[in-house]
PDB file of C-alpha atoms in Angstrom:
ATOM      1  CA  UNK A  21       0.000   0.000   0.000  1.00 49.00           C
ATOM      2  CA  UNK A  22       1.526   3.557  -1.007  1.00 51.00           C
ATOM      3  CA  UNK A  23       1.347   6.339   1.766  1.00 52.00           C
ATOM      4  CA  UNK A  24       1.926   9.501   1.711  1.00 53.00           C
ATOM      5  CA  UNK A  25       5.399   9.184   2.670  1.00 55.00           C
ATOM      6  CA  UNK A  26       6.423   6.819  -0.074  1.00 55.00           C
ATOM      7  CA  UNK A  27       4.422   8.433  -2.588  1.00 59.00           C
ATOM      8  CA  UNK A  28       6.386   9.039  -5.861  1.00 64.00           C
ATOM      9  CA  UNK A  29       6.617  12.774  -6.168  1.00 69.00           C
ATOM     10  CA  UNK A  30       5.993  14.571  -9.610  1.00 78.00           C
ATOM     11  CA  UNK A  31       8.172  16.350 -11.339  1.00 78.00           C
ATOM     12  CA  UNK A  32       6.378  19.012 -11.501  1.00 79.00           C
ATOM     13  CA  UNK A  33       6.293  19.167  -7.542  1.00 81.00           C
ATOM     14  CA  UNK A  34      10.232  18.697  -7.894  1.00 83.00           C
ATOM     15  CA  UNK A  35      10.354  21.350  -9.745  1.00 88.00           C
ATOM     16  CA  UNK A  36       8.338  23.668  -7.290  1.00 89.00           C
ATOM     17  CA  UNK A  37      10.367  22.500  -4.330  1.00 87.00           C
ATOM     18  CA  UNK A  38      13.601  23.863  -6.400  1.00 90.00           C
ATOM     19  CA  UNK A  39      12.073  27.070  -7.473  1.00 91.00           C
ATOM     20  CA  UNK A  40      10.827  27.761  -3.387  1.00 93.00           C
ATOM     21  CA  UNK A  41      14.342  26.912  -2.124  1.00 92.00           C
ATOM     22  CA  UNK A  42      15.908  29.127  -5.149  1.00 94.00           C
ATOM     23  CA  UNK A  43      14.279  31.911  -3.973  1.00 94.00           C
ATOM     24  CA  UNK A  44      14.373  31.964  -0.560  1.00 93.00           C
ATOM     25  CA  UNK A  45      18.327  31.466  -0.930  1.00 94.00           C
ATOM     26  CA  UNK A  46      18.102  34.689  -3.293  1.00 95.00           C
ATOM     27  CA  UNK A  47      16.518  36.367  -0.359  1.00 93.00           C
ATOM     28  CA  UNK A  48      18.590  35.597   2.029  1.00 93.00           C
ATOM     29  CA  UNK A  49      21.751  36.161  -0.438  1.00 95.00           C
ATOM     30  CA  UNK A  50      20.452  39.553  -1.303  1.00 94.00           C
ATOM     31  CA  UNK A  51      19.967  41.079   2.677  1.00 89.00           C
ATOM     32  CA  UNK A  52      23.735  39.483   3.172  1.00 92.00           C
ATOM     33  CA  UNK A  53      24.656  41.303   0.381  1.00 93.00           C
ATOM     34  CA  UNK A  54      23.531  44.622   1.276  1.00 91.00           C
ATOM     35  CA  UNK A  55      24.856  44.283   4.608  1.00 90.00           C
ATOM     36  CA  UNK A  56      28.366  43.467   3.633  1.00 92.00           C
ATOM     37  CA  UNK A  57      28.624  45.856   1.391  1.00 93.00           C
ATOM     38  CA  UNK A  58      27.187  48.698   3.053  1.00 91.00           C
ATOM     39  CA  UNK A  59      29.916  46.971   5.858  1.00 91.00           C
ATOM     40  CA  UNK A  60      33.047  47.339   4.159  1.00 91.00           C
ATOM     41  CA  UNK A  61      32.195  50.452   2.593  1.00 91.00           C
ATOM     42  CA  UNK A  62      31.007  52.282   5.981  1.00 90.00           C
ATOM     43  CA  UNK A  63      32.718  50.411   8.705  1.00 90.00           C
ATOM     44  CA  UNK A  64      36.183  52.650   8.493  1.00 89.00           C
ATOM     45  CA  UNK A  65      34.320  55.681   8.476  1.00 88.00           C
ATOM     46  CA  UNK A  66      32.632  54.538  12.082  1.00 89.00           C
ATOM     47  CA  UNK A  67      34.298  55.136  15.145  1.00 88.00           C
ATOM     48  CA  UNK A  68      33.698  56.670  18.519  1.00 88.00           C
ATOM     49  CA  UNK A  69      34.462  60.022  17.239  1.00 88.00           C
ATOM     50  CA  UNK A  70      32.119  59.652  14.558  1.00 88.00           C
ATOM     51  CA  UNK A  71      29.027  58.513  17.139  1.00 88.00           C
ATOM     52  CA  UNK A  72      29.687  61.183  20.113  1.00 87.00           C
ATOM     53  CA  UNK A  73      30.400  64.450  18.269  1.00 87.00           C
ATOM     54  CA  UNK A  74      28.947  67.041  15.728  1.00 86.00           C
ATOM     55  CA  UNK A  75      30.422  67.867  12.255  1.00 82.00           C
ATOM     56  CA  UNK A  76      32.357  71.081  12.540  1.00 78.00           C
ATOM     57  CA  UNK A  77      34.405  72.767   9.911  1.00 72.00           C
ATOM     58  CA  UNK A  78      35.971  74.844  12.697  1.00 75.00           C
ATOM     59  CA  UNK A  79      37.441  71.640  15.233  1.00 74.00           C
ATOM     60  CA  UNK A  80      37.657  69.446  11.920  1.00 74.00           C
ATOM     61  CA  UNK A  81      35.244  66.787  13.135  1.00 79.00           C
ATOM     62  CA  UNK A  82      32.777  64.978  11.316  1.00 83.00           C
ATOM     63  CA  UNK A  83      30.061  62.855  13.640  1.00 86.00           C
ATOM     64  CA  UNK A  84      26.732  62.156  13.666  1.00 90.00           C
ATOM     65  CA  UNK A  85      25.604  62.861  17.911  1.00 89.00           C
ATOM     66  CA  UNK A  86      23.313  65.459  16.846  1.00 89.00           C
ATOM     67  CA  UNK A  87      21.370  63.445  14.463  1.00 91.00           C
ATOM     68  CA  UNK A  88      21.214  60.417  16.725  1.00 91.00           C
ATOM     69  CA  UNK A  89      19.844  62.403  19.463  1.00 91.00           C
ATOM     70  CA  UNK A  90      17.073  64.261  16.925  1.00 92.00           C
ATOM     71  CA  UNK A  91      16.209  60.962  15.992  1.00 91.00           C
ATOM     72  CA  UNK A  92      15.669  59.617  19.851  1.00 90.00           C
ATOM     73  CA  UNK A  93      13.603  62.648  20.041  1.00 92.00           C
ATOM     74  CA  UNK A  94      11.181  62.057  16.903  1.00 93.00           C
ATOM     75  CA  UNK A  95      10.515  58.808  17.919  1.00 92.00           C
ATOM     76  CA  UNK A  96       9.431  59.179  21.727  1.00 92.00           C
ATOM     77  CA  UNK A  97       7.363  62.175  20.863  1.00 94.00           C
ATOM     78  CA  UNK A  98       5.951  60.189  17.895  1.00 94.00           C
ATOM     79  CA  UNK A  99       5.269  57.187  19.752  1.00 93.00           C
ATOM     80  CA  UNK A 100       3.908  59.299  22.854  1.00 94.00           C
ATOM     81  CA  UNK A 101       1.329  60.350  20.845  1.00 95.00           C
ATOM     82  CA  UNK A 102       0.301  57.680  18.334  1.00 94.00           C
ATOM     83  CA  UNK A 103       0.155  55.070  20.587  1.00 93.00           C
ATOM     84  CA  UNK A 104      -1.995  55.696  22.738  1.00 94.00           C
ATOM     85  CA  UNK A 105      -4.528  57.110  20.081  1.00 94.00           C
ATOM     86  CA  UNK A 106      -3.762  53.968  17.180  1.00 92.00           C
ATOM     87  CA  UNK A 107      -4.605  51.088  20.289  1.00 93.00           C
ATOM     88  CA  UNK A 108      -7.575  53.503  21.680  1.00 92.00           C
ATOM     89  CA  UNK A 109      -8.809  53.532  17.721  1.00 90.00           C
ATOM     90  CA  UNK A 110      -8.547  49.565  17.457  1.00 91.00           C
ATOM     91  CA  UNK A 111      -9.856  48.637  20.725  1.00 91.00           C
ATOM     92  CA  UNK A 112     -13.017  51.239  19.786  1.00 90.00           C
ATOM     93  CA  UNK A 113     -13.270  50.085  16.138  1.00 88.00           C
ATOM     94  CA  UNK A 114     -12.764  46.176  17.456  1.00 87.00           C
ATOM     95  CA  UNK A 115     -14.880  45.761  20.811  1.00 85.00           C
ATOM     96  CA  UNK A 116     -17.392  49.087  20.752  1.00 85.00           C
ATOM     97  CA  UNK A 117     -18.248  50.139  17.568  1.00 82.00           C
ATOM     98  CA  UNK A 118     -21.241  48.228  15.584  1.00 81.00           C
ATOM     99  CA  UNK A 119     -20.536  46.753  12.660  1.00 79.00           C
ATOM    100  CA  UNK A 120     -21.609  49.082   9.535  1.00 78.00           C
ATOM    101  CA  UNK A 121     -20.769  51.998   7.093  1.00 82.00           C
ATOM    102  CA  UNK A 122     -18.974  54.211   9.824  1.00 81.00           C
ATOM    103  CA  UNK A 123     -16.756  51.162  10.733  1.00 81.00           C
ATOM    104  CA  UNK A 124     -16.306  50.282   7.262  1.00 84.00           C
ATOM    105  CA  UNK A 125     -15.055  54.104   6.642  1.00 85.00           C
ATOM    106  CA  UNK A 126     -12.571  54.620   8.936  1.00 82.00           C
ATOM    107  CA  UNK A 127     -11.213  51.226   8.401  1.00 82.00           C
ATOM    108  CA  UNK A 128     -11.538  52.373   4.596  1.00 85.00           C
ATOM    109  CA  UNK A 129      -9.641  55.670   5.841  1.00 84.00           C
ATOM    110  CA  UNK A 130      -7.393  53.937   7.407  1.00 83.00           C
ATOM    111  CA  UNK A 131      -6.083  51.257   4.632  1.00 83.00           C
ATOM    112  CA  UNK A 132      -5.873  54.478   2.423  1.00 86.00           C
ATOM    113  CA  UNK A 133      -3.404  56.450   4.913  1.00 85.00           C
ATOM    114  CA  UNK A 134      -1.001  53.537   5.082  1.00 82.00           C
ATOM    115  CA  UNK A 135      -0.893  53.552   1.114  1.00 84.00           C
ATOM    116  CA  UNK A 136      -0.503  57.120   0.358  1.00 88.00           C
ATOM    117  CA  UNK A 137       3.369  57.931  -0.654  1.00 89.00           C
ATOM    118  CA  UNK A 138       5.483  59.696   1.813  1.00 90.00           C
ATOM    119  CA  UNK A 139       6.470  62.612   0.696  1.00 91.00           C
ATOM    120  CA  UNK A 140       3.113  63.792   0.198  1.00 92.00           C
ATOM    121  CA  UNK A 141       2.857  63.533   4.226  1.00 93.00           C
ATOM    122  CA  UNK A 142       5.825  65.442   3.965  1.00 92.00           C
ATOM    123  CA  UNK A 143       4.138  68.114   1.994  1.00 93.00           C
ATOM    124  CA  UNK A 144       1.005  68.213   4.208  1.00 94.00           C
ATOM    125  CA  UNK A 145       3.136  68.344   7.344  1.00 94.00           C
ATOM    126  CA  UNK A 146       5.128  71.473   6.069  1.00 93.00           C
ATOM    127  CA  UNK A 147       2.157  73.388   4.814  1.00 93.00           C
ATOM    128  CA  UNK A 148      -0.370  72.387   7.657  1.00 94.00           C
ATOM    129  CA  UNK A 149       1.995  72.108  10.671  1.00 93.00           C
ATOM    130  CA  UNK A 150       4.991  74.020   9.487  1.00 91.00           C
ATOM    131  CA  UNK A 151       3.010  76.579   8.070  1.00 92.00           C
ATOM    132  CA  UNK A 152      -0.804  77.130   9.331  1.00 92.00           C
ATOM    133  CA  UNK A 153       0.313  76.240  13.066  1.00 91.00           C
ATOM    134  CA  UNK A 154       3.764  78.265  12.644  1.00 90.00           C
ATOM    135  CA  UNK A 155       5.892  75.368  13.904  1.00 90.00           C
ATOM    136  CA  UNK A 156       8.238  76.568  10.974  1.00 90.00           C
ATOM    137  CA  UNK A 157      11.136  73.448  10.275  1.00 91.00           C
ATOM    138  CA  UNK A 158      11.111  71.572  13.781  1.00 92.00           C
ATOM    139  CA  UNK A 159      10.914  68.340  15.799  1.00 93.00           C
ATOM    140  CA  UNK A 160       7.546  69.007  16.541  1.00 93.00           C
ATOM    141  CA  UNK A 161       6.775  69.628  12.917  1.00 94.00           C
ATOM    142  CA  UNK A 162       8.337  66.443  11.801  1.00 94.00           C
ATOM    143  CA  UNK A 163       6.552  64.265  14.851  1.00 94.00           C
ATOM    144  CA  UNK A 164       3.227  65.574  14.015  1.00 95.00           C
ATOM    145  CA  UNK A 165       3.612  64.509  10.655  1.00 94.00           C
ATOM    146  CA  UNK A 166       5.063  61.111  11.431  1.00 95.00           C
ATOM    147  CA  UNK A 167       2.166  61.122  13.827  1.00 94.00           C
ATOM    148  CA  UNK A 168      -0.306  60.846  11.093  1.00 93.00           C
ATOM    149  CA  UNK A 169       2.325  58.344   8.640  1.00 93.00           C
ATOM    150  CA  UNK A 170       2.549  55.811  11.827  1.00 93.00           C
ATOM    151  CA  UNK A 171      -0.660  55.898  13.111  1.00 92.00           C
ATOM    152  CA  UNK A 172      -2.353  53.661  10.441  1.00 91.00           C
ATOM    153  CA  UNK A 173       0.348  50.495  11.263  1.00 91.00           C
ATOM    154  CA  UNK A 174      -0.460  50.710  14.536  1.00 92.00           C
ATOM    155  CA  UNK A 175      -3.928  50.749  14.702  1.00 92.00           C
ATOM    156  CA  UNK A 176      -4.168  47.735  11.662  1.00 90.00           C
ATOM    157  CA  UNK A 177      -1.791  45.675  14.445  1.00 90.00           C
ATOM    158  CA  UNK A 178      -3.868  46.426  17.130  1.00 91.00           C
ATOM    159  CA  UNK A 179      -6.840  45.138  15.342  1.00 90.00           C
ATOM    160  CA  UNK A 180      -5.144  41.863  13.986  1.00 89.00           C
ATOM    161  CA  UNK A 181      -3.753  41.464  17.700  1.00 89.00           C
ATOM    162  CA  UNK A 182      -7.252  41.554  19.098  1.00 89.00           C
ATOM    163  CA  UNK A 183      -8.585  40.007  16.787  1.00 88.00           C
ATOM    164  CA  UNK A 184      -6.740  36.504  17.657  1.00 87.00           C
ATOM    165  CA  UNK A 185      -8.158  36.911  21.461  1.00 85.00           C
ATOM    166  CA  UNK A 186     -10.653  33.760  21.389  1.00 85.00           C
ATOM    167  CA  UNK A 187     -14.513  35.164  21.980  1.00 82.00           C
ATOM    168  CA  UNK A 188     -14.651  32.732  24.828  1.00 84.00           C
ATOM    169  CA  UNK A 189     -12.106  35.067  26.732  1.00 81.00           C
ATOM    170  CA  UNK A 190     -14.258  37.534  26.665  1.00 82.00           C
ATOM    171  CA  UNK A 191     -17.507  35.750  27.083  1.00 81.00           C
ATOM    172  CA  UNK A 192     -15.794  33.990  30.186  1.00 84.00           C
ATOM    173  CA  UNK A 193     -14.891  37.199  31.940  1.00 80.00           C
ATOM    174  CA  UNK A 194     -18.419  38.822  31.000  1.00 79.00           C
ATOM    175  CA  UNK A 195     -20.085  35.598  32.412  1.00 81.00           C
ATOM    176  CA  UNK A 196     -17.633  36.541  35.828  1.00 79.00           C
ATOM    177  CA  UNK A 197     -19.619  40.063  35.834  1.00 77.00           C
ATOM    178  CA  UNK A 198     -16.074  41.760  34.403  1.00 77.00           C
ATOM    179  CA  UNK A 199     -17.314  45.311  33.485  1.00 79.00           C
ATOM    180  CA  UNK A 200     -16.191  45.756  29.447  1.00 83.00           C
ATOM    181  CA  UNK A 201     -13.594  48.228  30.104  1.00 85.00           C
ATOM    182  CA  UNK A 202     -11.708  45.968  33.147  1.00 86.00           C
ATOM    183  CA  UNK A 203     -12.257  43.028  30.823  1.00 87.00           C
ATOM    184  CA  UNK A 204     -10.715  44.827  27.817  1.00 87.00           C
ATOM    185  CA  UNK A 205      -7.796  46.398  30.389  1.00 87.00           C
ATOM    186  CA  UNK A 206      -6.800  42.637  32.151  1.00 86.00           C
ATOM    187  CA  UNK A 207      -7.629  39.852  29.677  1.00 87.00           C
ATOM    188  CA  UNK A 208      -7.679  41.375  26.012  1.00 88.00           C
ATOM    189  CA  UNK A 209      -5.099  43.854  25.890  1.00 88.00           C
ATOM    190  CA  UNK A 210      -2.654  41.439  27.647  1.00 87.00           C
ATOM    191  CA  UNK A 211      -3.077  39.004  25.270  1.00 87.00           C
ATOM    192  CA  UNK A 212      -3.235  41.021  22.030  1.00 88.00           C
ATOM    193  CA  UNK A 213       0.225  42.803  24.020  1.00 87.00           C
ATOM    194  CA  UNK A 214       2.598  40.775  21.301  1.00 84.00           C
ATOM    195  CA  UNK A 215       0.763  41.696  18.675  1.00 86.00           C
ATOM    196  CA  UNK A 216       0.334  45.202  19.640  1.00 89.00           C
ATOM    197  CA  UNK A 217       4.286  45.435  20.819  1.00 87.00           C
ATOM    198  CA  UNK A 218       5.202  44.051  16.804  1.00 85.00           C
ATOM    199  CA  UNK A 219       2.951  47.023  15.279  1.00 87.00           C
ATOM    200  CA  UNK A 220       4.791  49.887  17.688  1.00 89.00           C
ATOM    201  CA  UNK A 221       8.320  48.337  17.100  1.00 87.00           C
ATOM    202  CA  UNK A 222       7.780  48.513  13.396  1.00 86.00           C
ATOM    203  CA  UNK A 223       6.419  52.106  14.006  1.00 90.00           C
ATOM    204  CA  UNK A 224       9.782  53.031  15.323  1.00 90.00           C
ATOM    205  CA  UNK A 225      11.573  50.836  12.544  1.00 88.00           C
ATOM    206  CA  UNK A 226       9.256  52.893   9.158  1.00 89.00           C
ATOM    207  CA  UNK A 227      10.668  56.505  11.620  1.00 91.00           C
ATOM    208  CA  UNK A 228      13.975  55.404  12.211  1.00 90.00           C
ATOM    209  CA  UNK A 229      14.300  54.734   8.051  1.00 87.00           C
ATOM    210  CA  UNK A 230      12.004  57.757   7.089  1.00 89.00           C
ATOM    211  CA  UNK A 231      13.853  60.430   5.130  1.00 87.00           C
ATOM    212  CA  UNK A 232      11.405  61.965   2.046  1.00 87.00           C
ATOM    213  CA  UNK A 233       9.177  63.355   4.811  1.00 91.00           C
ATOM    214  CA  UNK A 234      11.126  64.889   7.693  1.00 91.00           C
ATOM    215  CA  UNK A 235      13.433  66.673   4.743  1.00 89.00           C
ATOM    216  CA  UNK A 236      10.159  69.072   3.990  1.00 90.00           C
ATOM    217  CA  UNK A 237       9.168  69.010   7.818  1.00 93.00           C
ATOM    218  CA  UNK A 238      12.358  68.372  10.353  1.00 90.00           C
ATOM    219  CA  UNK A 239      14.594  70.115   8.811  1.00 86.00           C
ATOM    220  CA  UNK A 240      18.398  69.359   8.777  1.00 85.00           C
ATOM    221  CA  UNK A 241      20.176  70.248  11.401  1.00 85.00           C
ATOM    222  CA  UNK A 242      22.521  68.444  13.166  1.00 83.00           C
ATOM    223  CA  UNK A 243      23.642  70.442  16.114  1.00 83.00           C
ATOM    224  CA  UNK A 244      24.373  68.786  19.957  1.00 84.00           C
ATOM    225  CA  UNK A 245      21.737  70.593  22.659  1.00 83.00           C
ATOM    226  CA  UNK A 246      23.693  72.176  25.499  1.00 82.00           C
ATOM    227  CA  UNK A 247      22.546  70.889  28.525  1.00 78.00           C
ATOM    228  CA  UNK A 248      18.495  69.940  29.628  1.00 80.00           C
ATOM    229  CA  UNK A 249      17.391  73.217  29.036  1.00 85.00           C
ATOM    230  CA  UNK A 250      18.373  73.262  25.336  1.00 84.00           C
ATOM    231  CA  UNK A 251      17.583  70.344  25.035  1.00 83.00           C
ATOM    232  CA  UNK A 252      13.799  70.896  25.785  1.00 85.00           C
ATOM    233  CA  UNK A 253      14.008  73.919  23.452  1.00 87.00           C
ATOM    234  CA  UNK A 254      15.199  71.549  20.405  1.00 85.00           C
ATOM    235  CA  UNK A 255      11.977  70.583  20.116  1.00 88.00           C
ATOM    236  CA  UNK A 256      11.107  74.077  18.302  1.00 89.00           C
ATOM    237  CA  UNK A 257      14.019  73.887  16.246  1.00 89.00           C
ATOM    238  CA  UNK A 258      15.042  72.517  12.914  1.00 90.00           C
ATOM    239  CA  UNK A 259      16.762  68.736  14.091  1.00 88.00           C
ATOM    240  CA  UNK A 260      17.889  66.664  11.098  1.00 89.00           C
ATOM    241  CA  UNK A 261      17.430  63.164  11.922  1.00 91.00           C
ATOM    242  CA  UNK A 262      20.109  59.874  10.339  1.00 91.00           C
ATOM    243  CA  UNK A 263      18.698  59.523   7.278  1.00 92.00           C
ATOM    244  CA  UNK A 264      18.547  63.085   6.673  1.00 92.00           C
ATOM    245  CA  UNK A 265      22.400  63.585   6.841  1.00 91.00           C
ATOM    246  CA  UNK A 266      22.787  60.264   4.949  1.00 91.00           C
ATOM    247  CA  UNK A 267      21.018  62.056   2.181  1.00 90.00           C
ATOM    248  CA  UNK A 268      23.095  65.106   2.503  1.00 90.00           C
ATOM    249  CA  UNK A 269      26.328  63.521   2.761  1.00 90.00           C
ATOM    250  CA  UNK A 270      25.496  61.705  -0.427  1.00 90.00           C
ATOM    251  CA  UNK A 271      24.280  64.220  -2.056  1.00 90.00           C
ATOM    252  CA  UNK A 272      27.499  66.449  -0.968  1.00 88.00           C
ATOM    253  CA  UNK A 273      29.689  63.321  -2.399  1.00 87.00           C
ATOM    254  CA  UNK A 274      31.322  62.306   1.236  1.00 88.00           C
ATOM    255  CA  UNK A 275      30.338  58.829   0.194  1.00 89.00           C
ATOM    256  CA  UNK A 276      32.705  57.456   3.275  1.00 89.00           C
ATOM    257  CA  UNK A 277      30.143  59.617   5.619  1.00 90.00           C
ATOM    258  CA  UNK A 278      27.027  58.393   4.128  1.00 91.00           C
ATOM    259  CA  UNK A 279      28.039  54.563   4.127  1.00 92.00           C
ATOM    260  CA  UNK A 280      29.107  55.052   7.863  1.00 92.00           C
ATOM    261  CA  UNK A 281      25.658  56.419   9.027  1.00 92.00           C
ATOM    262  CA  UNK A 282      24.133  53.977   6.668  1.00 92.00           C
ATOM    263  CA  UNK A 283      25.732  51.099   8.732  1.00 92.00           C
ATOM    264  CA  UNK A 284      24.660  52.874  11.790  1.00 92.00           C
ATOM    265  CA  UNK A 285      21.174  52.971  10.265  1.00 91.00           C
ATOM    266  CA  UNK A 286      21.181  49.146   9.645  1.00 90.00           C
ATOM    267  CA  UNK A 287      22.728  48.251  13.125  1.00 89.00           C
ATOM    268  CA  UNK A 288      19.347  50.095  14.353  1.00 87.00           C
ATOM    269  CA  UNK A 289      17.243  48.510  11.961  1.00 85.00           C
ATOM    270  CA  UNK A 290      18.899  44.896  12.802  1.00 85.00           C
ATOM    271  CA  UNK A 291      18.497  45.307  16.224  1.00 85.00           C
ATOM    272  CA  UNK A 292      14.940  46.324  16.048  1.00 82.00           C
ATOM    273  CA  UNK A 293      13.574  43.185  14.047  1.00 80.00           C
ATOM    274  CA  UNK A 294      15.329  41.223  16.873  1.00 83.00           C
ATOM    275  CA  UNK A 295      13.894  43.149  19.811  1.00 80.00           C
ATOM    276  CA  UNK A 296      10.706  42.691  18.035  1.00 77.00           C
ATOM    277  CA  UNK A 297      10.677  38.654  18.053  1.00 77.00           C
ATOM    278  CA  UNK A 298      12.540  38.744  21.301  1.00 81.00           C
ATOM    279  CA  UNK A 299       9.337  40.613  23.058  1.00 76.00           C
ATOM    280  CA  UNK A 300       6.547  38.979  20.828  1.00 72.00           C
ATOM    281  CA  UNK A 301       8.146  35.696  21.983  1.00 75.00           C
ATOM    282  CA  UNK A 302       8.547  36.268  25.414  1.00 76.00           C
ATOM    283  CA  UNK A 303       4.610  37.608  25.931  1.00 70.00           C
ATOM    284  CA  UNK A 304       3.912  34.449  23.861  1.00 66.00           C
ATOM    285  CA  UNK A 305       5.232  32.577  26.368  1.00 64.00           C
ATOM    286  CA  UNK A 306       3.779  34.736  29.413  1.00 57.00           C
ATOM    287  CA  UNK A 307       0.726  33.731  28.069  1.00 58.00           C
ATOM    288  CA  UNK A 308       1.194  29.724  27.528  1.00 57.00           C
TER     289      UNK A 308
END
């Protein structure tokens, strides 16, 4: 008798099975590409100079501290805001709101916010915020806008994430007398937690790699703040963030520059991917 495990394959299937394993080595050959390239072109340009100081024509230094601070600074002010509002939008849209043409249109809304190109966020920002609210070329100016360019991700994770919760979680803890809001705060937002910690990692990751759209809002500068004080004022003031002075190295020519901070750049991104499997899988096991 022929099982499945002694079953004669086709060639056809053979032929499948090659093309799958063909491409998933391209994929894999292709990231290790890019990384050792971008390695041996950018690692002699890295150093601890480079990473703690400011590029000055006057001291002769080149470094990129400014921009790695400006770039701390767009994210947590990003992420202050959009996270809380993109997890209060799915938990509304997934456990309050009915079913029907509003929920349909902000889901709509949102599915059309994620596609739209960036640099027309970038336009919006600098007109609306830079503009109309007189934020001028700032931090603030480029959060708001990457505010509105993150918000989307988050709140399509959150949904997926809750989502996955089984109904009888929530009929259990309903059945208990759980209030909806102290169910929603101990059972289903602990559980949906990986998937919600994924879609604000990857937040971080799409700011971290943004350029098009902080060049028309953020601005480019790459000064060091002085002390807390100035540091709280940077806020109102132009900051370039990394991918903004890899674009202006390039476009300056210092190719040894730009392949340093895009190193730096993939370092971040690296370590980001893996902080986001290293969390999802730890509050998968929490929950098992």
């Amino acid at each position: 008798m022929t099982s499945i495990n002694t079953k004669k394959r086709h060639p056809a299937d053979v032929l499948m099975y090659i093309a799958i394993y063909l491409c998933a080595a391209f994929s894999v050959a292709l990231l290790l590409g890019i990384i050792g390239y971008v390695l041996v072109k950018g690692v002699s340009s890295v150093s601890w100079e480079f990473l703690t100081s400011v590029t000055s024509v006057l001291h002769g230094t080149t470094g990129i501290a400014g921009n790695i601070v400006n770039t701390i600074y767009i994210i947590l002010i990003t992420m202050l805001i959009a996270t809380p509002i993109g997890v209060g939008a799915a938990v509304y849209l997934n456990e309050y709101a009915r079913p029907g043409k509003l929920v349909s249109l902000i889901e709509f809304a949102t599915e059309t916010l994620s596609g739209i190109p960036s640099i027309i966020f970038g336009l919006f920002g600098m007109m609306f915020f830079g503009q109309t609210l007189d934020l001028s070329y700032s931090i603030l100016t480029g959060s708001f806008t990457m505010v509105l360019m993150v918000l989307p991700l988050i709140t399509r994770n959150t949904q997926e994430a809750l989502k996955t919760v089984p109904d009888s979680y929530r009929n259990g803890a309903i059945g208990l007398g759980a209030g909806k809001w102290y169910m929603i705060r101990t059972i289903l937002l602990p559980s949906a937690m990986p998937g919600i910690i994924t879609g604000v990692i990857l937040a971080v990751g799409r700011i971290v790699g943004e350029s098009a759209a902080l060049l028309f809002t953020a601005g480019s500068s790459g000064l060091m703040p002085k002390g807390f004080t100035d540091l709280l004022r940077k806020a109102t003031q132009s900051g370039g963030t990394l991918t903004i002075q890899l674009y202006l190295s390039a476009t300056k020519g210092e190719f040894g520059v730009a392949f340093g901070i895009a190193l730096v750049l993939l370092i971040i991104v690296l370590g980001i991917n893996f902080l986001t499997k290293a969390l999802a899988k730890k509050f998968d096991t929490g929950r098992t």
